[in-house]
PDB file of N, CA, C and O in Angstrom:
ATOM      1  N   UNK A  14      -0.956  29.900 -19.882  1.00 50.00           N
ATOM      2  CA  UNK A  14      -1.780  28.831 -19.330  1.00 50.00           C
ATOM      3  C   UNK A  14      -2.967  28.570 -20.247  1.00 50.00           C
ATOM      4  O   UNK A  14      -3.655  29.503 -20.662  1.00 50.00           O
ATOM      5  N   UNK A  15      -3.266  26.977 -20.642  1.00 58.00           N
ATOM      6  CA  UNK A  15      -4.839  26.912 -21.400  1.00 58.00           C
ATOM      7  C   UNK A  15      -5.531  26.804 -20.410  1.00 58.00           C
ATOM      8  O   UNK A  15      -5.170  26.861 -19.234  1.00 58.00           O
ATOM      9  N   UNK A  16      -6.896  26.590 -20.970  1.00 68.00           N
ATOM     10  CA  UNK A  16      -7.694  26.688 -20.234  1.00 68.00           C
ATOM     11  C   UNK A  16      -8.073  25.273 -19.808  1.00 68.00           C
ATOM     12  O   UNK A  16      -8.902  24.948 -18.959  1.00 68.00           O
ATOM     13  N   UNK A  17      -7.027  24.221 -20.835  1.00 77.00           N
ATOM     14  CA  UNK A  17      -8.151  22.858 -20.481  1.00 77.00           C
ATOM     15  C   UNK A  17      -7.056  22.292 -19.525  1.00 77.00           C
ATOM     16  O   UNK A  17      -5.827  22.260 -19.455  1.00 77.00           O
ATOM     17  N   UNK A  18      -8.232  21.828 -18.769  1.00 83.00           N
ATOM     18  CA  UNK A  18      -7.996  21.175 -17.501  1.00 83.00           C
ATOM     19  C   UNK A  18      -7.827  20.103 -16.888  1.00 83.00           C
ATOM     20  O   UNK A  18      -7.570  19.911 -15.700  1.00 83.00           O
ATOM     21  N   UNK A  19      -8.040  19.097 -18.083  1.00 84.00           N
ATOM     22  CA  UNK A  19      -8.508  17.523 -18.482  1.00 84.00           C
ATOM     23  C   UNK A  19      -7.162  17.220 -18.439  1.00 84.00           C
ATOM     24  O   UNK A  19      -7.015  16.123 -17.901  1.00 84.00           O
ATOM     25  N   UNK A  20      -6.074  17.740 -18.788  1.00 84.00           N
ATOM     26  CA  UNK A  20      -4.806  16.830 -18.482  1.00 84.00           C
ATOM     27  C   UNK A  20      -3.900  17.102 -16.898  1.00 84.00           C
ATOM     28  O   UNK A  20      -3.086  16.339 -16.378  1.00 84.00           O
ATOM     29  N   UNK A  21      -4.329  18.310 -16.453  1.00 85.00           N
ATOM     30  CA  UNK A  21      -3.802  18.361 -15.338  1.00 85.00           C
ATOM     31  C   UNK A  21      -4.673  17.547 -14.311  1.00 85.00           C
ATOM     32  O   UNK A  21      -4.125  17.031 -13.337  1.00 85.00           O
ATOM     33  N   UNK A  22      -6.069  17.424 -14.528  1.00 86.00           N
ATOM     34  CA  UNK A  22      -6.781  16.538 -13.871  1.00 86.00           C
ATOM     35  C   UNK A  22      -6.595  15.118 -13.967  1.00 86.00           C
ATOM     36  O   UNK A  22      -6.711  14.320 -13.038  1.00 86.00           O
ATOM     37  N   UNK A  23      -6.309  14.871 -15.114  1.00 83.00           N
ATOM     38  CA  UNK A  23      -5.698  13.282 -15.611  1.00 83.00           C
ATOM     39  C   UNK A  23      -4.502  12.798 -14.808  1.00 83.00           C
ATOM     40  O   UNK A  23      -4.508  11.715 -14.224  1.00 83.00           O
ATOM     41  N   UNK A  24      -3.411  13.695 -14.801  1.00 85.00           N
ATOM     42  CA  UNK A  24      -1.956  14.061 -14.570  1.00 85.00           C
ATOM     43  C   UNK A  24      -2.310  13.771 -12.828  1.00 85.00           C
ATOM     44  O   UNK A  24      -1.853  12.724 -12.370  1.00 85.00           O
ATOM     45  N   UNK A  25      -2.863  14.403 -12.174  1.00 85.00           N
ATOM     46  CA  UNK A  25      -3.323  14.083 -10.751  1.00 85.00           C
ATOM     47  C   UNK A  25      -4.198  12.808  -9.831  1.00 85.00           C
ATOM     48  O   UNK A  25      -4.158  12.419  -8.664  1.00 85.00           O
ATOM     49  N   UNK A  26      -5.054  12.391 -11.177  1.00 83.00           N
ATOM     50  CA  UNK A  26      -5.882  10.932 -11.162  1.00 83.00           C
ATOM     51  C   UNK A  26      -4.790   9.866 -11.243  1.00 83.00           C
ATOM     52  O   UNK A  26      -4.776   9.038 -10.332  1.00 83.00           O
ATOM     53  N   UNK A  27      -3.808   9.769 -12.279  1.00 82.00           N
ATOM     54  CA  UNK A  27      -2.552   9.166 -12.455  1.00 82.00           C
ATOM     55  C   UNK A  27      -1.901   9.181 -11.460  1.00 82.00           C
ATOM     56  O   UNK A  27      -1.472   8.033 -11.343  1.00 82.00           O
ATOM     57  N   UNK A  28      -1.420  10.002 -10.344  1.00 85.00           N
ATOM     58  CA  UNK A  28      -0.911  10.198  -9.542  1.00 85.00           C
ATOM     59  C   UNK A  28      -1.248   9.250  -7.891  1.00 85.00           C
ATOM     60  O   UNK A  28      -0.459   8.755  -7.087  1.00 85.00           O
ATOM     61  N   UNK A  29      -2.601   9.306  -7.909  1.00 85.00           N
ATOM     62  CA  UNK A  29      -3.647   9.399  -7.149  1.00 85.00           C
ATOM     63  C   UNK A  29      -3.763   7.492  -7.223  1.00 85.00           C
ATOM     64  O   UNK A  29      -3.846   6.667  -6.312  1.00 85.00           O
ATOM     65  N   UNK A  30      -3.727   7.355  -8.493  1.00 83.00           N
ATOM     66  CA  UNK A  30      -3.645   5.377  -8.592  1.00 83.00           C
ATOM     67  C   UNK A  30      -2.211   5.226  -8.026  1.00 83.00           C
ATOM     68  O   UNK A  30      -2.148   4.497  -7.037  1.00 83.00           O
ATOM     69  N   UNK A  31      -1.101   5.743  -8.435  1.00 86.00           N
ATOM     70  CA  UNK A  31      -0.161   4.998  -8.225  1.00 86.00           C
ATOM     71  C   UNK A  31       0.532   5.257  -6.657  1.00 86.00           C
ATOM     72  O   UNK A  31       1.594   4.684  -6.410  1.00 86.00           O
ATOM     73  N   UNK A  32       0.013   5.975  -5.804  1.00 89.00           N
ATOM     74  CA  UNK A  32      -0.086   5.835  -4.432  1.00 89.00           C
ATOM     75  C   UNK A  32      -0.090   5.187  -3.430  1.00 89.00           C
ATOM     76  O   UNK A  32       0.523   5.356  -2.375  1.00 89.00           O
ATOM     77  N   UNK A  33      -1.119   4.060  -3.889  1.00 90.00           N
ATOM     78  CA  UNK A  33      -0.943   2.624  -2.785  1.00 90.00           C
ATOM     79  C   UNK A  33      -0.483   1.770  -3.491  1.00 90.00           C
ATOM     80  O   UNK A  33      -0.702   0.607  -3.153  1.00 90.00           O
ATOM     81  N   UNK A  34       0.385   2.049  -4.825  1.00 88.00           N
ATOM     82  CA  UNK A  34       1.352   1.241  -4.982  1.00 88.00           C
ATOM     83  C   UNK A  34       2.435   1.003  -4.728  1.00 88.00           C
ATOM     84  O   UNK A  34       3.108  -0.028  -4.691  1.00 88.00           O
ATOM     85  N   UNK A  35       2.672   2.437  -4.469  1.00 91.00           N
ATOM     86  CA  UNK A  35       4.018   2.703  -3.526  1.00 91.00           C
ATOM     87  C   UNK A  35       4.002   2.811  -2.304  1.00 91.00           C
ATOM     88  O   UNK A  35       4.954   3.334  -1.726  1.00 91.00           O
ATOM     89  N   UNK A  36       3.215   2.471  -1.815  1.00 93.00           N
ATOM     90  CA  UNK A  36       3.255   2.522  -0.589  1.00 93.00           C
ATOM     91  C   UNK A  36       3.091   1.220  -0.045  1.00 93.00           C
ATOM     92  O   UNK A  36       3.078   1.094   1.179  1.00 93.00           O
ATOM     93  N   UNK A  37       2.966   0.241  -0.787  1.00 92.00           N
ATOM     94  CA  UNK A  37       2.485  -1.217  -0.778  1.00 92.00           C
ATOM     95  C   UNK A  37       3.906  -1.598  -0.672  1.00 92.00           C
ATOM     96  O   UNK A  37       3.823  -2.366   0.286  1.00 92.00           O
ATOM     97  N   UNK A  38       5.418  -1.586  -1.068  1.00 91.00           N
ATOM     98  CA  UNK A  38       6.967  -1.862  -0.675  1.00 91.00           C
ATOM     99  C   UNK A  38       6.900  -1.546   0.421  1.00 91.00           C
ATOM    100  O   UNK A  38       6.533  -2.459   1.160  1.00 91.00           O
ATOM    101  N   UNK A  39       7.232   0.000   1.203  1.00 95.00           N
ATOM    102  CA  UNK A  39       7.140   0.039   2.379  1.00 95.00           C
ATOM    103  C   UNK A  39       6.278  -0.632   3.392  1.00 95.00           C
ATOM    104  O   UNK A  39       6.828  -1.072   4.402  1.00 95.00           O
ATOM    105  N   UNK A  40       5.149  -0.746   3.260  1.00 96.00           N
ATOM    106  CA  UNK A  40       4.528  -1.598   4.346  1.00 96.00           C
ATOM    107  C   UNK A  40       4.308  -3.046   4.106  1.00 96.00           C
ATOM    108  O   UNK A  40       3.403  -3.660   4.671  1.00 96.00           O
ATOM    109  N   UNK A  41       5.111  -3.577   3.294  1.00 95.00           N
ATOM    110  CA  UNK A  41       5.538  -5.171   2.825  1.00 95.00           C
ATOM    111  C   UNK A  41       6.804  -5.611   3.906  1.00 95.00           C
ATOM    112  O   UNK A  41       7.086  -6.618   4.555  1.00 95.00           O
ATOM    113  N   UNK A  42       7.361  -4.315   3.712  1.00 95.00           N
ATOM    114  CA  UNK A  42       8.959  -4.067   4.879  1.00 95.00           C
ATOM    115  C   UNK A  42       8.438  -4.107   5.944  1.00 95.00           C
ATOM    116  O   UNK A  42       8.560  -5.166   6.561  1.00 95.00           O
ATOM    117  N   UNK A  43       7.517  -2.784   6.696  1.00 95.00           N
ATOM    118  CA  UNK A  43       7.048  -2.895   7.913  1.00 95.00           C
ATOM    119  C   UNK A  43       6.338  -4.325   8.605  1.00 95.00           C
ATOM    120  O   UNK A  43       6.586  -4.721   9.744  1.00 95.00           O
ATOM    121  N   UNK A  44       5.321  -5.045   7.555  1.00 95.00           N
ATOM    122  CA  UNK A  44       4.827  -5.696   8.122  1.00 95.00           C
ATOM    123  C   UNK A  44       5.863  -7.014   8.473  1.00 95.00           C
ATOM    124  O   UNK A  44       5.657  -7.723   9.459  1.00 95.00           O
ATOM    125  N   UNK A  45       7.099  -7.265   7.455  1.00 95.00           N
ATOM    126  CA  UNK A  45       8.529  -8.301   7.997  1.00 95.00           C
ATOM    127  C   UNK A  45       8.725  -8.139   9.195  1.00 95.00           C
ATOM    128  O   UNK A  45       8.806  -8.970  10.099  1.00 95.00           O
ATOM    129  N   UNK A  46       8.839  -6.567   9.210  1.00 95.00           N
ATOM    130  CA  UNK A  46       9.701  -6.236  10.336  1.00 95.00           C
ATOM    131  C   UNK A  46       9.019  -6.712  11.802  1.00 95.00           C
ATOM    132  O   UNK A  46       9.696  -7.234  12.687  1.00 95.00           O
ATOM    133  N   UNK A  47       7.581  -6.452  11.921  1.00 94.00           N
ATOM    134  CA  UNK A  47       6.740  -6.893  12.582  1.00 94.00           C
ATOM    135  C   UNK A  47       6.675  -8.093  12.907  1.00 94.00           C
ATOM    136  O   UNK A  47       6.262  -8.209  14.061  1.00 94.00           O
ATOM    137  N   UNK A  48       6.962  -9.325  12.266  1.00 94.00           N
ATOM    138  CA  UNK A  48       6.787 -10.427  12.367  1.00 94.00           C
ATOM    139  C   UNK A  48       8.305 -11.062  12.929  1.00 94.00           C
ATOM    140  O   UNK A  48       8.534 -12.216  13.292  1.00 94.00           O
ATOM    141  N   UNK A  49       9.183  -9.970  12.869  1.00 93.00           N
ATOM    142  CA  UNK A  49      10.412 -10.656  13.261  1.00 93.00           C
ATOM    143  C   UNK A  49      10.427 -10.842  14.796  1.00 93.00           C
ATOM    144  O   UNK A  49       9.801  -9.997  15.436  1.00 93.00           O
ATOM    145  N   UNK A  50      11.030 -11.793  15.453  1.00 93.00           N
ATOM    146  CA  UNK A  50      10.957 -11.929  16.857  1.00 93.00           C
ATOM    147  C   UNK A  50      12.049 -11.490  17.791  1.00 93.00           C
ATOM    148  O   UNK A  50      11.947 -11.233  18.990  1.00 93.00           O
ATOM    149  N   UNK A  51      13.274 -11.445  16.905  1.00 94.00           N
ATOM    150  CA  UNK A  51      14.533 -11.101  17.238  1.00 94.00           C
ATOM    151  C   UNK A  51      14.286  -9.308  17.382  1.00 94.00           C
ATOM    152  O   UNK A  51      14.662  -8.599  18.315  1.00 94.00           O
ATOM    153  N   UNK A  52      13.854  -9.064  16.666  1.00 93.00           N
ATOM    154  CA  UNK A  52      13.474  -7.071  16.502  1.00 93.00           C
ATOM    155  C   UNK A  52      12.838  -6.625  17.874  1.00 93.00           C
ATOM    156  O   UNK A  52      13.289  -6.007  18.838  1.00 93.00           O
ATOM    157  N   UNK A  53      11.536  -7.216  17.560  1.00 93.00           N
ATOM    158  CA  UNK A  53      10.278  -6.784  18.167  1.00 93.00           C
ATOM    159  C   UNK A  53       9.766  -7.453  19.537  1.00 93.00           C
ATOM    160  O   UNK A  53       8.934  -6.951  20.293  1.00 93.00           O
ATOM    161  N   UNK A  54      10.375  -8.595  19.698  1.00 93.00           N
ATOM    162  CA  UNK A  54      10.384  -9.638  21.146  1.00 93.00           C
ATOM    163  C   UNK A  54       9.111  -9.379  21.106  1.00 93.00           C
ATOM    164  O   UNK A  54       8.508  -9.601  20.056  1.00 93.00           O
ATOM    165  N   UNK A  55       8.273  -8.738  22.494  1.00 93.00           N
ATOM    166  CA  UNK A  55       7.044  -9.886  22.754  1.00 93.00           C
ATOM    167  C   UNK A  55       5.969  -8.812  21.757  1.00 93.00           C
ATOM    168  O   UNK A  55       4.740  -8.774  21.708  1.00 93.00           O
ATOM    169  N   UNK A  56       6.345  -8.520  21.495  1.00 93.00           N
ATOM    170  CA  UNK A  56       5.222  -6.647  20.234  1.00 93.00           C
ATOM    171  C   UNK A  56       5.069  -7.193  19.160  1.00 93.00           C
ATOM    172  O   UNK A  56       4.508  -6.578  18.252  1.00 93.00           O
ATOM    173  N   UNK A  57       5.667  -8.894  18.925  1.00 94.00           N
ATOM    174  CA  UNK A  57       5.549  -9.416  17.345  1.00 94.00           C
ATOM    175  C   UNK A  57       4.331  -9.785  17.543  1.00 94.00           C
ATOM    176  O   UNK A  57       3.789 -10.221  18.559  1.00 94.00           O
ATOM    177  N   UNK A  58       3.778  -9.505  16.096  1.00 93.00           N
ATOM    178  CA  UNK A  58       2.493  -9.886  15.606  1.00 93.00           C
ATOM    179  C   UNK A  58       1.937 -11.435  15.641  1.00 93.00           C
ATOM    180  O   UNK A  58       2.721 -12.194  15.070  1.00 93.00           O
ATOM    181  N   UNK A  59       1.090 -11.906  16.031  1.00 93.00           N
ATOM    182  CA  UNK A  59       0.431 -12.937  16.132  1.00 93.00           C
ATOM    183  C   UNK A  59       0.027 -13.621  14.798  1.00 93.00           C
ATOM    184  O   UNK A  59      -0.092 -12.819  13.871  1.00 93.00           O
ATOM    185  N   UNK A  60      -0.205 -14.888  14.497  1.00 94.00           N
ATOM    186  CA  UNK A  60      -0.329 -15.416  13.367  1.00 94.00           C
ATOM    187  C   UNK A  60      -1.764 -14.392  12.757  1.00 94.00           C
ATOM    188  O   UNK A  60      -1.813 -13.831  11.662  1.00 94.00           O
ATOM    189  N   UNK A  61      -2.350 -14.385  13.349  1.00 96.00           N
ATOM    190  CA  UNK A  61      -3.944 -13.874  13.081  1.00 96.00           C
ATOM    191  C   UNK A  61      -3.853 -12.432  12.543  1.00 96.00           C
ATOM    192  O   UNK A  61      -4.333 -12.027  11.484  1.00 96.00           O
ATOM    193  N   UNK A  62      -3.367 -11.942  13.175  1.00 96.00           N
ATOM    194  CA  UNK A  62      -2.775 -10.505  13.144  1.00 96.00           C
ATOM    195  C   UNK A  62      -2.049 -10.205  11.644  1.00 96.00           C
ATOM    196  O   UNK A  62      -2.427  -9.251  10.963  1.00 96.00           O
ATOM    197  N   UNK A  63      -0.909 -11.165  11.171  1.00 96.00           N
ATOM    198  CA  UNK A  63      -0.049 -10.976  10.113  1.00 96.00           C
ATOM    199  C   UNK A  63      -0.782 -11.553   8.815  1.00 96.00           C
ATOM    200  O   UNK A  63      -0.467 -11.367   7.640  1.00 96.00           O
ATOM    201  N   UNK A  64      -1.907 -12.347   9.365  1.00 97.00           N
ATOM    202  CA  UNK A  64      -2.401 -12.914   8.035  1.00 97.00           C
ATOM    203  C   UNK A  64      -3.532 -11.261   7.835  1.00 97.00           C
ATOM    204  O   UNK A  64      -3.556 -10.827   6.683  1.00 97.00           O
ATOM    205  N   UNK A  65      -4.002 -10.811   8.432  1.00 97.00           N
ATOM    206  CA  UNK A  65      -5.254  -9.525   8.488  1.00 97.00           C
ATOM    207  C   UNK A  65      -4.124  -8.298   7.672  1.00 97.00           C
ATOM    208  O   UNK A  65      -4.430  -7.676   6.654  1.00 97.00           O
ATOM    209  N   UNK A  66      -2.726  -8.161   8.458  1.00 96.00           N
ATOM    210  CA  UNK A  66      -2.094  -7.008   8.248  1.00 96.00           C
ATOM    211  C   UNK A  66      -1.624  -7.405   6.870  1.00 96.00           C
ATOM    212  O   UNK A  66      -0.889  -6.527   6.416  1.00 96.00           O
ATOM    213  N   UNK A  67      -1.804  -8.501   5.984  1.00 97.00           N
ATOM    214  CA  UNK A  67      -0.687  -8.689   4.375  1.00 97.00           C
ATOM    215  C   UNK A  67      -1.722  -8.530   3.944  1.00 97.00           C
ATOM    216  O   UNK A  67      -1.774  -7.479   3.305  1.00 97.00           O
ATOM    217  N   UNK A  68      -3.039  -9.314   3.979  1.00 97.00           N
ATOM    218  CA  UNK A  68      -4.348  -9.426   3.133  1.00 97.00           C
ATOM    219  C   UNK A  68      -4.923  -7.785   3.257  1.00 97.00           C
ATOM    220  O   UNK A  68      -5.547  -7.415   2.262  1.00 97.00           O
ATOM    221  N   UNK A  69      -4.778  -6.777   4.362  1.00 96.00           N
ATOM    222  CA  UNK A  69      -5.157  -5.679   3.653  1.00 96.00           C
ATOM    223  C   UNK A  69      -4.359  -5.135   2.795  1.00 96.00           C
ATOM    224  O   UNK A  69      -4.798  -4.609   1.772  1.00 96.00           O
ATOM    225  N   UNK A  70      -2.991  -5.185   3.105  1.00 96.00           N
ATOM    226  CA  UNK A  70      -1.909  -4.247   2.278  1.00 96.00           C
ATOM    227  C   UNK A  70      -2.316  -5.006   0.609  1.00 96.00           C
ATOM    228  O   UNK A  70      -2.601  -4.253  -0.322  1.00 96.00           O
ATOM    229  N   UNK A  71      -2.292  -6.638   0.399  1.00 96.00           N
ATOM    230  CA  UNK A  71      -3.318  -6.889  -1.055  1.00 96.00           C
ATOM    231  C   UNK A  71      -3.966  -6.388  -1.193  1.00 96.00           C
ATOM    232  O   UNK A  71      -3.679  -5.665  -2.147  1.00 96.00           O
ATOM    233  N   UNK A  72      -5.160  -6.130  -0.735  1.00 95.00           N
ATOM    234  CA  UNK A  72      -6.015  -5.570  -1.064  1.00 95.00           C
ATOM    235  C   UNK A  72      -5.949  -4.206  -1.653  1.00 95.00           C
ATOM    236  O   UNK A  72      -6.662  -3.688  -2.513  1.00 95.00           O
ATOM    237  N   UNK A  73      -4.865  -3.713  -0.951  1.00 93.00           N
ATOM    238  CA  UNK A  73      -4.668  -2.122  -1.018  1.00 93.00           C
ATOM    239  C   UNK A  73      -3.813  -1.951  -2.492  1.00 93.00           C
ATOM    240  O   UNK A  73      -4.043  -1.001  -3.240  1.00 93.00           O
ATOM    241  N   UNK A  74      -2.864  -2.930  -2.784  1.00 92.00           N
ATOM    242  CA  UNK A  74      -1.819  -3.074  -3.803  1.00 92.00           C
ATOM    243  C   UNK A  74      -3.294  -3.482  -4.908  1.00 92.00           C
ATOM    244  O   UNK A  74      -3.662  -2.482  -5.525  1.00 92.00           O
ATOM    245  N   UNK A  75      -3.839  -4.314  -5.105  1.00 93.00           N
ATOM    246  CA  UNK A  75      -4.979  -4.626  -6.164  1.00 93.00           C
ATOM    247  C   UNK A  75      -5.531  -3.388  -6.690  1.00 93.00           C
ATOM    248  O   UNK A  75      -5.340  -2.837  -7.775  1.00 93.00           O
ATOM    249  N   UNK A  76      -6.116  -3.128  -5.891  1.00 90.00           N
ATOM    250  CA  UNK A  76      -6.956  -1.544  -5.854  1.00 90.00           C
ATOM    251  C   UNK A  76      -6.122  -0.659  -6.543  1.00 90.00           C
ATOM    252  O   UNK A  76      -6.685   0.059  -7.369  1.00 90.00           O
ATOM    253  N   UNK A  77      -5.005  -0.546  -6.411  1.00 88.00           N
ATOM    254  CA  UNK A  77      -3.892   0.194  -7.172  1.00 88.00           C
ATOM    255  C   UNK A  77      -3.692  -0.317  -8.376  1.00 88.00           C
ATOM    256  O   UNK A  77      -3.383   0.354  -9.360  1.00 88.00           O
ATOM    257  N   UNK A  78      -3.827  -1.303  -8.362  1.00 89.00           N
ATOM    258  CA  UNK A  78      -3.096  -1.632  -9.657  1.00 89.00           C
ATOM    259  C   UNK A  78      -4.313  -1.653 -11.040  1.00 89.00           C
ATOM    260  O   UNK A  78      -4.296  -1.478 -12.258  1.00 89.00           O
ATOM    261  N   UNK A  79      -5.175  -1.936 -10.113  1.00 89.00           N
ATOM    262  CA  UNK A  79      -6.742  -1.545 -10.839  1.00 89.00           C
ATOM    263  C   UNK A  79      -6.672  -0.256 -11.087  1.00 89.00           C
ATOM    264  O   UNK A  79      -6.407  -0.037 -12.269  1.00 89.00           O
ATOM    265  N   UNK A  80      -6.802   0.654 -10.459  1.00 82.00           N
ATOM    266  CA  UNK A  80      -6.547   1.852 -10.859  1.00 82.00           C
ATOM    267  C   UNK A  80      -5.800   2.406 -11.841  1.00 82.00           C
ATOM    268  O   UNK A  80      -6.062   3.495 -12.353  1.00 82.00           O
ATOM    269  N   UNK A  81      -4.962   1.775 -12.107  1.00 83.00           N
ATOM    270  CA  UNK A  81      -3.962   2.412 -12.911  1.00 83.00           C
ATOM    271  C   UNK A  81      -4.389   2.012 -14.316  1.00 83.00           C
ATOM    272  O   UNK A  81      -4.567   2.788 -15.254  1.00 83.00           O
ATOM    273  N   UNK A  82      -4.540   0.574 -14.326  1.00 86.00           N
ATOM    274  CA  UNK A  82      -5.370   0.165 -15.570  1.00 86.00           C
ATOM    275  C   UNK A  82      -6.306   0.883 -15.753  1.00 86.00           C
ATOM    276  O   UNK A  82      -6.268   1.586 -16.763  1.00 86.00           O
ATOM    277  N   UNK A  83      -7.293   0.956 -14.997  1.00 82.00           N
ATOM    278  CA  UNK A  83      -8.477   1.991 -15.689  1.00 82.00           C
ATOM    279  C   UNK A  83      -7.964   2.979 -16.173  1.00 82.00           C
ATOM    280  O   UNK A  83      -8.341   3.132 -17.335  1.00 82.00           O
ATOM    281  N   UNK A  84      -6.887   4.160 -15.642  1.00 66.00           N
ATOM    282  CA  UNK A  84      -6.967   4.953 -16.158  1.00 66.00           C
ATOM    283  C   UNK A  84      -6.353   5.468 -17.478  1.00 66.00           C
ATOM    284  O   UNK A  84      -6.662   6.579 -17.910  1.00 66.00           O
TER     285      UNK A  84
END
């Protein structure tokens, strides 16, 4: 083992960006699924609701993708 620590810390920061990027597919799916009416009958999301639930998951996908660039 070395002692330097700077790439396993790097190696984990790297890790750490690309997180809500992947996780940004799955809840792209969930939030469809949500909006479907045939699925979910009266539990579907409201216009107001689906525009709040995509604009955070952007937000969340940006932030990621920023991240990754920085690092």
């Amino acid at each position: 083992m070395s002692n330097d620590y700077t790439s396993v810390i790097n190696f984990a920061l790297t890790l750490l960006s690309l997180s809500p990027v992947v996780i940004a597919l799955p809840a792209i799916f969930t939030g469809i699924l949500v909006n479907n009416k045939k699925i979910m009958g009266k539990y579907t999301y409201g216009r107001k609701r689906s525009i709040i639930y995509f604009l955070t998951i952007e937000i969340i996908l940006v932030r990621g993708i920023i991240g990754i660039l920085s690092s």
